[in-house]
Coordinates of C-alpha atoms and ligand atoms in Angstrom, one line a residue:
M258 CA 101.1 97.5 145.4
R259 CA 103.5 97.6 148.3
I260 CA 104.9 101.1 148.3
L261 CA 107.4 102.8 150.5
L262 CA 107.7 106.6 150.4
A263 CA 110.9 108.2 151.8
S264 CA 111.0 111.8 152.8
S265 CA 112.9 114.1 155.3
E266 CA 109.6 115.7 156.3
V267 CA 106.0 114.4 156.4
Y268 CA 102.9 116.3 157.6
P269 CA 101.6 116.0 160.4
Y270 CA 104.9 114.8 162.0
S271 CA 107.3 117.4 160.7
K272 CA 107.2 120.2 158.2
T273 CA 109.1 123.1 156.8
G274 CA 107.3 123.4 153.5
G275 CA 105.2 121.9 150.7
L276 CA 107.2 118.6 150.6
A277 CA 105.7 117.6 154.0
D278 CA 102.2 118.3 152.8
M279 CA 102.7 116.4 149.6
V280 CA 104.2 113.3 151.0
G281 CA 101.6 113.1 153.9
A282 CA 98.8 113.5 151.4
L283 CA 100.2 111.0 148.8
G284 CA 100.6 108.3 151.5
K285 CA 97.1 108.7 152.7
A286 CA 95.6 108.8 149.2
L287 CA 97.5 105.7 148.1
A288 CA 96.4 103.7 151.2
R289 CA 92.9 104.8 150.7
K290 CA 93.0 103.4 147.1
G291 CA 93.9 100.0 148.6
H292 CA 97.7 99.9 148.4
E293 CA 99.9 98.9 151.3
V294 CA 101.9 102.1 152.1
G295 CA 104.8 102.9 154.3
I296 CA 106.5 106.3 154.8
V297 CA 110.0 106.4 156.2
T298 CA 111.2 109.6 157.8
P299 CA 113.5 110.8 160.6
L300 CA 112.3 110.8 164.2
Y301 CA 112.7 114.5 165.0
A302 CA 112.5 116.2 168.4
G303 CA 109.0 116.3 169.8
V304 CA 107.4 113.6 167.6
R305 CA 107.5 110.9 170.2
K306 CA 105.8 113.2 172.7
R307 CA 103.0 114.1 170.2
F308 CA 102.5 110.5 169.1
P309 CA 103.1 108.4 172.2
T310 CA 101.9 105.1 170.6
L311 CA 105.1 104.5 168.6
T312 CA 106.2 100.9 168.7
P313 CA 109.8 99.8 167.9
L314 CA 110.7 97.4 165.1
R315 CA 112.3 94.3 166.8
Q316 CA 115.6 94.6 165.1
P317 CA 117.5 97.9 165.1
L318 CA 119.4 98.6 161.9
D319 CA 123.2 98.8 162.4
L320 CA 124.6 101.0 159.7
P321 CA 128.3 101.5 158.8
L322 CA 129.0 105.2 158.3
G323 CA 132.5 105.5 156.9
T324 CA 134.8 104.1 159.5
G325 CA 132.2 104.5 162.2
L326 CA 128.9 102.8 162.9
A327 CA 125.5 104.3 163.7
T328 CA 122.3 102.5 164.8
A329 CA 118.9 103.3 163.5
Q330 CA 116.1 102.2 165.8
V331 CA 112.9 102.3 163.7
Y332 CA 109.6 103.1 165.3
C333 CA 106.2 102.4 163.7
L334 CA 102.9 104.2 163.8
R335 CA 99.7 103.2 162.0
P336 CA 97.7 106.3 161.5
A337 CA 95.2 104.7 159.1
E338 CA 94.4 101.4 157.5
R339 CA 97.2 100.2 155.2
L340 CA 99.4 103.1 156.2
T341 CA 102.5 102.7 158.4
I342 CA 104.9 105.5 159.3
Y343 CA 108.5 104.3 159.9
F344 CA 110.4 106.8 162.1
V345 CA 114.2 106.5 161.9
D346 CA 115.6 107.3 165.4
Q347 CA 119.1 108.4 166.0
P348 CA 119.1 111.2 168.5
R349 CA 122.7 112.3 167.6
F350 CA 121.3 113.4 164.2
F351 CA 117.7 114.2 164.6
E352 CA 117.0 115.3 168.1
R353 CA 117.5 119.0 167.3
P354 CA 115.5 122.2 167.2
G355 CA 115.5 122.4 163.4
L356 CA 115.1 119.9 160.5
Y357 CA 118.0 121.1 158.3
Q358 CA 119.2 124.3 159.9
E359 CA 119.2 126.7 162.9
N360 CA 119.3 130.5 162.8
G361 CA 119.4 130.4 159.0
R362 CA 122.5 128.2 158.9
D363 CA 122.5 124.6 157.6
Y364 CA 123.7 122.0 160.1
P365 CA 127.4 121.4 159.3
D366 CA 126.9 117.6 159.5
N367 CA 123.9 117.4 157.0
A368 CA 126.0 115.1 154.8
E369 CA 126.4 112.6 157.7
R370 CA 122.7 113.0 158.8
F371 CA 121.2 112.3 155.4
I372 CA 123.7 109.7 154.2
F373 CA 122.7 108.0 157.4
F374 CA 119.0 108.5 156.6
S375 CA 119.5 107.1 153.1
K376 CA 121.2 104.1 154.5
A377 CA 118.4 103.5 156.9
V378 CA 115.9 103.7 154.0
A379 CA 117.8 101.2 151.9
Q380 CA 118.2 98.8 154.9
L381 CA 114.6 99.1 155.8
V382 CA 113.6 98.0 152.3
L383 CA 115.6 94.9 152.9
A384 CA 114.4 94.3 156.4
L385 CA 110.6 94.6 155.7
P386 CA 108.9 91.3 156.0
S387 CA 107.1 91.6 152.6
K388 CA 108.8 92.4 149.3
L389 CA 108.3 95.9 148.2
D390 CA 107.1 96.8 144.7
L391 CA 108.1 100.4 144.7
L392 CA 110.4 102.7 146.6
H393 CA 109.5 106.4 146.1
L394 CA 112.2 108.9 147.1
H395 CA 111.5 112.6 147.6
D396 CA 114.1 115.2 147.0
W397 CA 117.8 114.9 147.8
Q398 CA 117.7 113.8 151.5
P399 CA 117.0 110.1 150.9
G400 CA 118.5 110.3 147.4
L401 CA 121.5 108.0 148.0
A402 CA 119.2 105.2 149.0
A403 CA 118.7 104.5 145.2
V404 CA 122.3 103.7 144.7
L405 CA 122.9 102.1 148.1
L406 CA 120.0 99.7 147.6
K407 CA 121.0 98.8 144.0
D408 CA 124.6 98.2 145.1
E409 CA 123.5 96.1 148.1
L410 CA 121.2 93.9 146.0
K411 CA 123.8 93.4 143.4
R412 CA 126.4 92.4 145.8
A413 CA 124.1 90.0 147.6
G414 CA 123.0 88.6 144.2
Q415 CA 119.4 89.3 145.2
G416 CA 117.9 90.4 141.9
S417 CA 116.7 93.8 140.9
G418 CA 114.6 94.8 144.0
P419 CA 111.7 97.3 143.9
R420 CA 111.2 99.8 141.1
I421 CA 112.6 103.1 142.3
C422 CA 111.0 106.5 141.6
V423 CA 112.4 109.9 142.7
T424 CA 110.4 113.0 142.8
I425 CA 112.2 116.3 142.5
H426 CA 110.2 118.9 144.5
N427 CA 112.8 121.7 144.1
L428 CA 115.8 121.4 141.9
A429 CA 117.4 124.3 143.7
F430 CA 118.2 122.0 146.6
Q431 CA 120.5 119.1 145.5
G432 CA 122.4 118.1 148.6
V433 CA 125.9 118.9 147.3
F434 CA 128.8 118.1 149.6
P435 CA 132.6 118.0 149.4
A436 CA 134.1 114.8 147.9
D437 CA 135.6 113.9 151.3
K438 CA 132.1 113.1 152.5
F439 CA 131.7 110.3 149.9
P440 CA 133.5 107.6 152.0
L441 CA 130.6 108.0 154.5
T442 CA 128.5 106.1 151.9
N443 CA 130.9 103.1 152.1
L444 CA 130.4 102.7 148.4
P445 CA 133.3 101.9 146.1
W446 CA 134.9 104.9 144.5
D447 CA 133.7 103.6 141.1
F448 CA 130.5 105.3 141.8
F449 CA 132.2 108.7 142.2
T450 CA 132.3 109.6 138.5
P451 CA 130.4 112.1 136.3
D452 CA 128.1 109.2 135.2
G453 CA 127.5 108.4 138.9
V454 CA 127.1 110.5 142.0
E455 CA 129.9 113.1 141.2
F456 CA 129.0 116.6 140.2
Y457 CA 131.9 118.8 139.4
K458 CA 134.2 116.9 141.9
Q459 CA 131.5 117.0 144.6
L460 CA 129.0 114.5 145.9
N461 CA 125.5 115.3 144.7
C462 CA 122.7 113.3 146.5
L463 CA 119.9 114.4 144.2
K464 CA 121.9 113.4 141.1
A465 CA 122.5 110.0 142.7
A466 CA 118.8 109.5 142.9
M467 CA 118.3 110.7 139.3
V468 CA 120.9 108.4 137.9
Y469 CA 120.0 105.3 139.8
S470 CA 116.2 105.5 140.0
D471 CA 114.1 103.8 137.3
V472 CA 111.8 106.8 136.9
I473 CA 112.0 110.5 137.7
T474 CA 109.1 112.9 138.4
T475 CA 109.0 116.6 139.0
V476 CA 106.1 118.5 140.6
E477 CA 105.7 120.8 137.7
I478 CA 104.5 120.5 134.2
M479 CA 107.8 120.7 132.3
T480 CA 107.3 123.4 129.8
E481 CA 110.4 125.5 130.8
E482 CA 114.0 124.5 131.0
L483 CA 114.5 123.1 134.5
G484 CA 118.2 123.7 134.8
C485 CA 120.2 124.2 138.0
G486 CA 123.2 122.4 136.4
L487 CA 121.4 119.1 135.9
D488 CA 119.9 119.9 132.5
G489 CA 122.2 117.5 130.8
L490 CA 121.1 114.6 133.0
L491 CA 117.5 115.5 132.7
R492 CA 117.8 115.4 128.9
K493 CA 119.6 112.1 129.0
R494 CA 116.9 110.6 131.2
H495 CA 114.1 112.2 129.2
S496 CA 112.3 109.0 128.5
A497 CA 112.0 108.3 132.2
L498 CA 110.9 111.8 133.2
Y499 CA 107.3 112.9 134.1
G500 CA 105.8 116.1 135.4
I501 CA 103.0 115.6 137.9
L502 CA 101.4 118.6 139.6
N503 CA 100.8 118.2 143.4
G504 CA 97.3 118.0 144.7
V505 CA 95.7 119.6 147.8
D506 CA 94.7 117.6 150.8
Y507 CA 91.2 118.9 151.1
E508 CA 90.7 117.1 154.4
E509 CA 93.4 119.3 155.9
W510 CA 92.5 122.4 153.8
N511 CA 88.7 122.7 154.0
P512 CA 87.3 126.0 155.1
M513 CA 84.1 124.3 156.2
S514 CA 85.7 122.0 158.7
D515 CA 89.1 123.6 159.5
P516 CA 89.7 123.4 163.3
A517 CA 92.0 126.4 163.1
L518 CA 89.2 128.7 162.1
S519 CA 86.7 130.2 164.5
S520 CA 84.1 130.7 161.7
P521 CA 83.9 128.0 159.1
F522 CA 82.7 129.1 155.7
S523 CA 82.0 127.9 152.2
V524 CA 81.5 129.2 148.7
D525 CA 77.8 129.5 149.5
D526 CA 78.3 131.3 152.7
L527 CA 80.9 134.0 152.3
G528 CA 79.6 136.0 155.3
A529 CA 81.7 133.8 157.6
K530 CA 84.8 134.6 155.5
A531 CA 84.3 138.2 156.5
A532 CA 84.3 137.1 160.2
N533 CA 87.6 135.4 159.6
K534 CA 89.0 138.6 158.2
L535 CA 88.1 140.6 161.3
A536 CA 89.5 137.9 163.6
L537 CA 92.8 137.9 161.6
Q538 CA 93.0 141.7 161.7
E539 CA 92.6 141.5 165.5
E540 CA 95.1 138.7 165.8
F541 CA 97.7 140.9 164.0
N542 CA 96.7 144.1 165.9
L543 CA 95.4 145.8 162.8
P544 CA 92.3 147.9 162.8
P545 CA 89.4 145.4 162.3
R546 CA 87.9 147.0 159.2
A547 CA 85.8 145.1 156.7
D548 CA 86.2 147.8 154.1
I549 CA 90.0 147.7 153.9
P550 CA 91.4 145.0 151.6
L551 CA 93.7 142.6 153.4
F552 CA 96.6 140.9 151.6
G553 CA 98.3 137.9 153.1
N554 CA 101.6 136.0 152.6
V555 CA 102.9 132.8 154.3
G556 CA 106.2 131.2 153.4
R557 CA 109.8 130.6 153.7
L558 CA 111.7 133.9 153.6
A559 CA 114.1 132.9 150.9
E560 CA 115.0 134.6 147.6
Q561 CA 113.1 132.0 145.6
K562 CA 109.8 133.4 147.1
G563 CA 110.3 136.9 145.7
V564 CA 110.8 138.5 149.1
D565 CA 113.0 141.3 147.7
I566 CA 110.3 142.5 145.2
L567 CA 107.5 142.1 147.7
L568 CA 109.4 144.3 150.3
R569 CA 110.0 146.9 147.6
A570 CA 106.4 146.7 146.2
L571 CA 105.0 147.3 149.7
E572 CA 107.1 150.4 150.0
E573 CA 106.1 151.6 146.6
T574 CA 102.4 151.2 147.4
A575 CA 102.7 152.8 150.8
E576 CA 100.2 155.5 150.0
L577 CA 97.4 153.0 149.0
N578 CA 94.7 151.9 151.3
F579 CA 95.2 148.3 152.2
Q580 CA 96.6 146.1 155.0
F581 CA 99.2 143.3 154.8
V582 CA 99.9 140.4 157.1
L583 CA 102.9 138.0 156.8
L584 CA 103.8 134.8 158.5
G585 CA 107.2 133.5 157.7
S586 CA 110.7 132.5 158.7
G587 CA 114.0 132.1 157.0
E588 CA 116.9 134.4 156.1
T589 CA 117.7 136.8 158.9
R590 CA 118.0 139.8 156.6
F591 CA 114.5 139.2 155.3
E592 CA 113.0 138.7 158.8
Q593 CA 114.6 141.9 159.9
A594 CA 113.4 143.8 156.8
Y595 CA 109.8 142.8 157.4
E596 CA 109.9 143.6 161.1
D597 CA 111.4 147.0 160.1
L598 CA 108.5 147.6 157.6
A599 CA 105.9 146.7 160.2
R600 CA 107.5 149.2 162.6
R601 CA 107.4 151.9 159.9
F602 CA 103.8 151.2 158.9
P603 CA 101.9 150.4 162.1
G604 CA 98.2 149.6 161.6
R605 CA 98.9 148.7 157.9
I606 CA 101.6 146.1 157.8
A607 CA 101.9 143.4 160.5
V608 CA 104.3 140.5 160.6
K609 CA 104.8 137.3 162.6
I610 CA 108.2 135.7 162.3
G611 CA 108.0 131.9 163.0
F612 CA 106.3 128.7 161.9
D613 CA 102.7 128.3 162.9
E614 CA 100.5 125.8 161.0
A615 CA 97.2 127.0 162.4
L616 CA 97.9 130.6 161.8
S617 CA 98.8 129.8 158.2
H618 CA 95.3 128.5 157.8
R619 CA 93.8 131.6 159.4
I620 CA 95.7 133.8 157.0
E621 CA 94.4 132.0 154.0
A622 CA 90.9 132.3 155.5
G623 CA 91.0 135.9 156.5
S624 CA 92.9 137.4 153.6
D625 CA 91.1 138.9 150.6
F626 CA 94.2 138.4 148.5
F627 CA 97.2 136.0 148.8
L628 CA 100.5 137.3 147.4
M629 CA 103.0 134.8 145.8
P630 CA 105.5 136.7 143.7
S631 CA 108.0 133.9 143.5
R632 CA 111.1 134.1 141.4
F633 CA 110.5 130.4 140.6
E634 CA 108.0 128.0 142.0
P635 CA 108.1 124.3 140.8
C636 CA 104.6 123.7 142.0
G637 CA 103.6 125.7 145.1
L638 CA 100.8 124.8 147.4
N639 CA 100.0 128.1 149.1
Q640 CA 98.3 129.6 146.0
M641 CA 96.1 126.5 145.8
Y642 CA 95.2 126.8 149.5
G643 CA 94.5 130.5 148.8
L644 CA 92.1 129.6 146.0
R645 CA 90.2 127.1 148.2
Y646 CA 89.9 129.7 151.1
G647 CA 88.8 132.5 148.8
A648 CA 92.0 134.5 149.1
I649 CA 92.5 135.5 145.5
P650 CA 96.1 134.7 144.5
I651 CA 98.3 137.4 143.0
V652 CA 101.2 135.4 141.4
R653 CA 104.0 135.7 139.1
T654 CA 103.8 133.6 135.9
T655 CA 106.2 130.9 136.9
G656 CA 106.0 127.1 137.2
G657 CA 103.0 125.8 139.2
L658 CA 101.8 129.3 139.9
D659 CA 101.2 129.9 136.2
D660 CA 99.6 126.4 135.8
T661 CA 97.1 126.7 138.7
V662 CA 95.9 130.4 138.6
I663 CA 93.8 131.9 135.9
D664 CA 94.1 135.6 135.0
I665 CA 91.2 137.4 133.4
K666 CA 93.3 137.9 130.3
E667 CA 93.6 134.2 129.8
D668 CA 90.0 133.2 130.5
A669 CA 87.5 135.8 131.7
E670 CA 84.9 133.2 132.5
H671 CA 87.1 131.2 134.8
A672 CA 89.3 134.0 136.1
N673 CA 90.3 133.3 139.7
G674 CA 93.5 135.3 140.3
I675 CA 95.9 138.1 139.1
K676 CA 99.1 137.3 137.3
F677 CA 102.1 139.4 136.5
I678 CA 105.0 138.4 134.3
E679 CA 108.1 140.5 135.0
Y680 CA 110.1 139.8 138.1
S681 CA 110.1 143.3 139.5
S682 CA 108.5 145.3 142.3
K683 CA 106.9 147.5 139.7
A684 CA 105.1 144.6 138.0
L685 CA 104.0 143.3 141.4
A686 CA 102.9 146.7 142.6
K687 CA 100.7 146.9 139.4
G688 CA 99.2 143.5 140.5
I689 CA 98.4 145.0 143.9
R690 CA 96.8 148.0 142.2
K691 CA 94.7 145.6 140.0
A692 CA 93.6 143.8 143.2
L693 CA 92.5 147.1 144.8
A694 CA 90.5 147.9 141.6
L695 CA 88.9 144.5 141.8
Y696 CA 88.1 145.0 145.5
G697 CA 86.2 148.2 144.4
E698 CA 83.9 146.1 142.3
P699 CA 82.1 143.8 144.8
P700 CA 80.1 141.7 142.2
L701 CA 83.3 141.0 140.2
L702 CA 85.2 140.2 143.4
A703 CA 82.5 137.8 144.4
Y704 CA 82.7 136.2 141.0
Y705 CA 86.5 135.7 141.2
R706 CA 86.1 134.3 144.7
K707 CA 83.5 131.7 143.6
N708 CA 85.7 130.6 140.8
A709 CA 88.7 130.4 143.1
M710 CA 86.9 128.4 145.7
K711 CA 85.5 126.0 143.2
A712 CA 88.9 125.2 141.5
D713 CA 89.7 121.6 142.2
F714 CA 93.2 120.2 142.7
S715 CA 92.2 117.1 144.5
W716 CA 94.6 114.2 145.1
E717 CA 92.5 111.9 143.0
R718 CA 94.1 113.0 139.8
T719 CA 97.6 113.2 141.3
T720 CA 97.4 109.7 142.8
T721 CA 96.2 108.2 139.5
E722 CA 99.1 109.8 137.7
Y723 CA 101.6 108.5 140.3
L724 CA 100.2 105.0 140.1
K725 CA 100.6 105.0 136.3
V726 CA 104.3 106.0 136.8
Y727 CA 104.7 103.3 139.5
Q728 CA 103.3 100.7 137.2
G729 CA 105.3 101.8 134.2
N730 CA 102.1 102.8 132.3
A731 CA 102.6 106.5 132.0
T732 CA 103.7 108.3 128.8
A733 CA 106.8 110.4 129.2
D734 CA 106.4 114.2 128.8
P735 CA 107.0 115.5 125.3
Ligands
ADP288 P1 107.7 125.5 149.6 O1 107.5 124.0 149.7 O2 108.6 125.9 148.5 O3 108.1 126.1 150.9 P2 104.8 125.6 149.1 O4 103.9 126.8 148.8 O5 104.8 124.5 148.2 O6 106.3 126.2 149.2 O7 104.5 125.1 150.5 C1 104.7 125.8 151.7 C2 103.9 125.1 152.8 O8 104.6 125.4 154.0 C3 102.5 125.6 152.9 O9 101.7 124.6 153.5 C4 102.7 126.8 153.9 O10 101.5 127.1 154.5 C5 103.7 126.2 154.8 N1 104.5 127.3 155.5 C6 105.6 127.9 155.0 N2 106.1 128.7 155.9 C7 105.3 128.7 157.0 C8 105.3 129.3 158.2 N3 106.2 130.2 158.6 N4 104.3 128.9 159.1 C9 103.4 128.0 158.8 N5 103.4 127.4 157.6 C10 104.3 127.7 156.7

């Protein structure tokens, strides 16, 4: 098939979270299976410098944007056979320090930026020399491309165009903007209705994708109500809705060949994992002690991730003997609270505020336990990385965390993590205590670690499921 993925972030070119990892890995996996794959994404600051072999498409795309006009120059990169990355260049929108925000504040022109990106996606589909079979949109940022493309094809009398699939990675982000941004789409107002792109008198980019795509997928197995105001639409589109759990790119996340680690290790050689722990303790200026259990956490510092209960649980367990390291960035109040905690508990709690891909690998490799107390987590990748790197996940039973981690109470033979149910610091602190008890029983700890490292969430299964959805051969979720 000829497939074009559209995403506002793609690893290794740009990343703020799991979306980038997923799209980068899906593109590679589909190309490896023999499909002709493109990925369209913005050209952010610094990409050109890191990838100097970008070549421009001959014809730039001139796009109307309300009463104005903006040009998208598209640059191509071929990182692998059958895989092309299309970077949409418009310095006014994308040459900035952040992808979506700076200092915790969304860019005020995000509507313009991503309406422009969606237009570039739709026009690229029409400009590509060969006809596309499938356009796969990810999250709200390219969402309007679904309606823009359908409208354009209809007006040009050009038939139905490619099948369109949208994947919802996080229903909490929908790209909702005031109605006065709608004219930037240059679509007729007929589309601005509750059956179209309107959502309580506002423009909703994710809704646009959900209404106008042929098929919708989420990255979780849909056992719970998904919500966030779009339940009605999800119910209405039930027959076109599928849940597909993300996979892990084990080429990027392999403790045996990870360039970020000084001591590679495997399930059969856990001695080197201990060396990674000592190196991590040193990197964070903690006493390098093999006997003290080390807990790690990496992630966006946002309410969704359970930051408030983790901060409180760390206070509540202050008398216990363990170390904690954190790498994260996000809301200023959370960044400050962690820095404050580290000042109050030197030698026990250490934090780095920022985004650092290599360090995130070293935390998974060096930690004994990986904490993920999310309030909600559609899929979550960090717990799966933790499993592969032998950092036993401590997770709340929500979404993908519940689907991928096995507690001893569920299945003693395959137990690979610790789960707690209630969203409270007390329940999380109990999880931490359980982890400390486990640490006190080395043979059981080793058993958990082996189970964890052997858990397999490879892309093979995920790719096969996406292909079924692309080809219309999948069965909708019950
Ligand atoms: P989400 O996509 O909701 O942020 P996931 O667990 O699915 O959560 O994915 C998060 C990804 O982003 C992981 O690869 C994680 O390591 C990475 N990540 C998040 N914050 C940071 C950070 N501050 N530095 C490095 N990597 C980070």
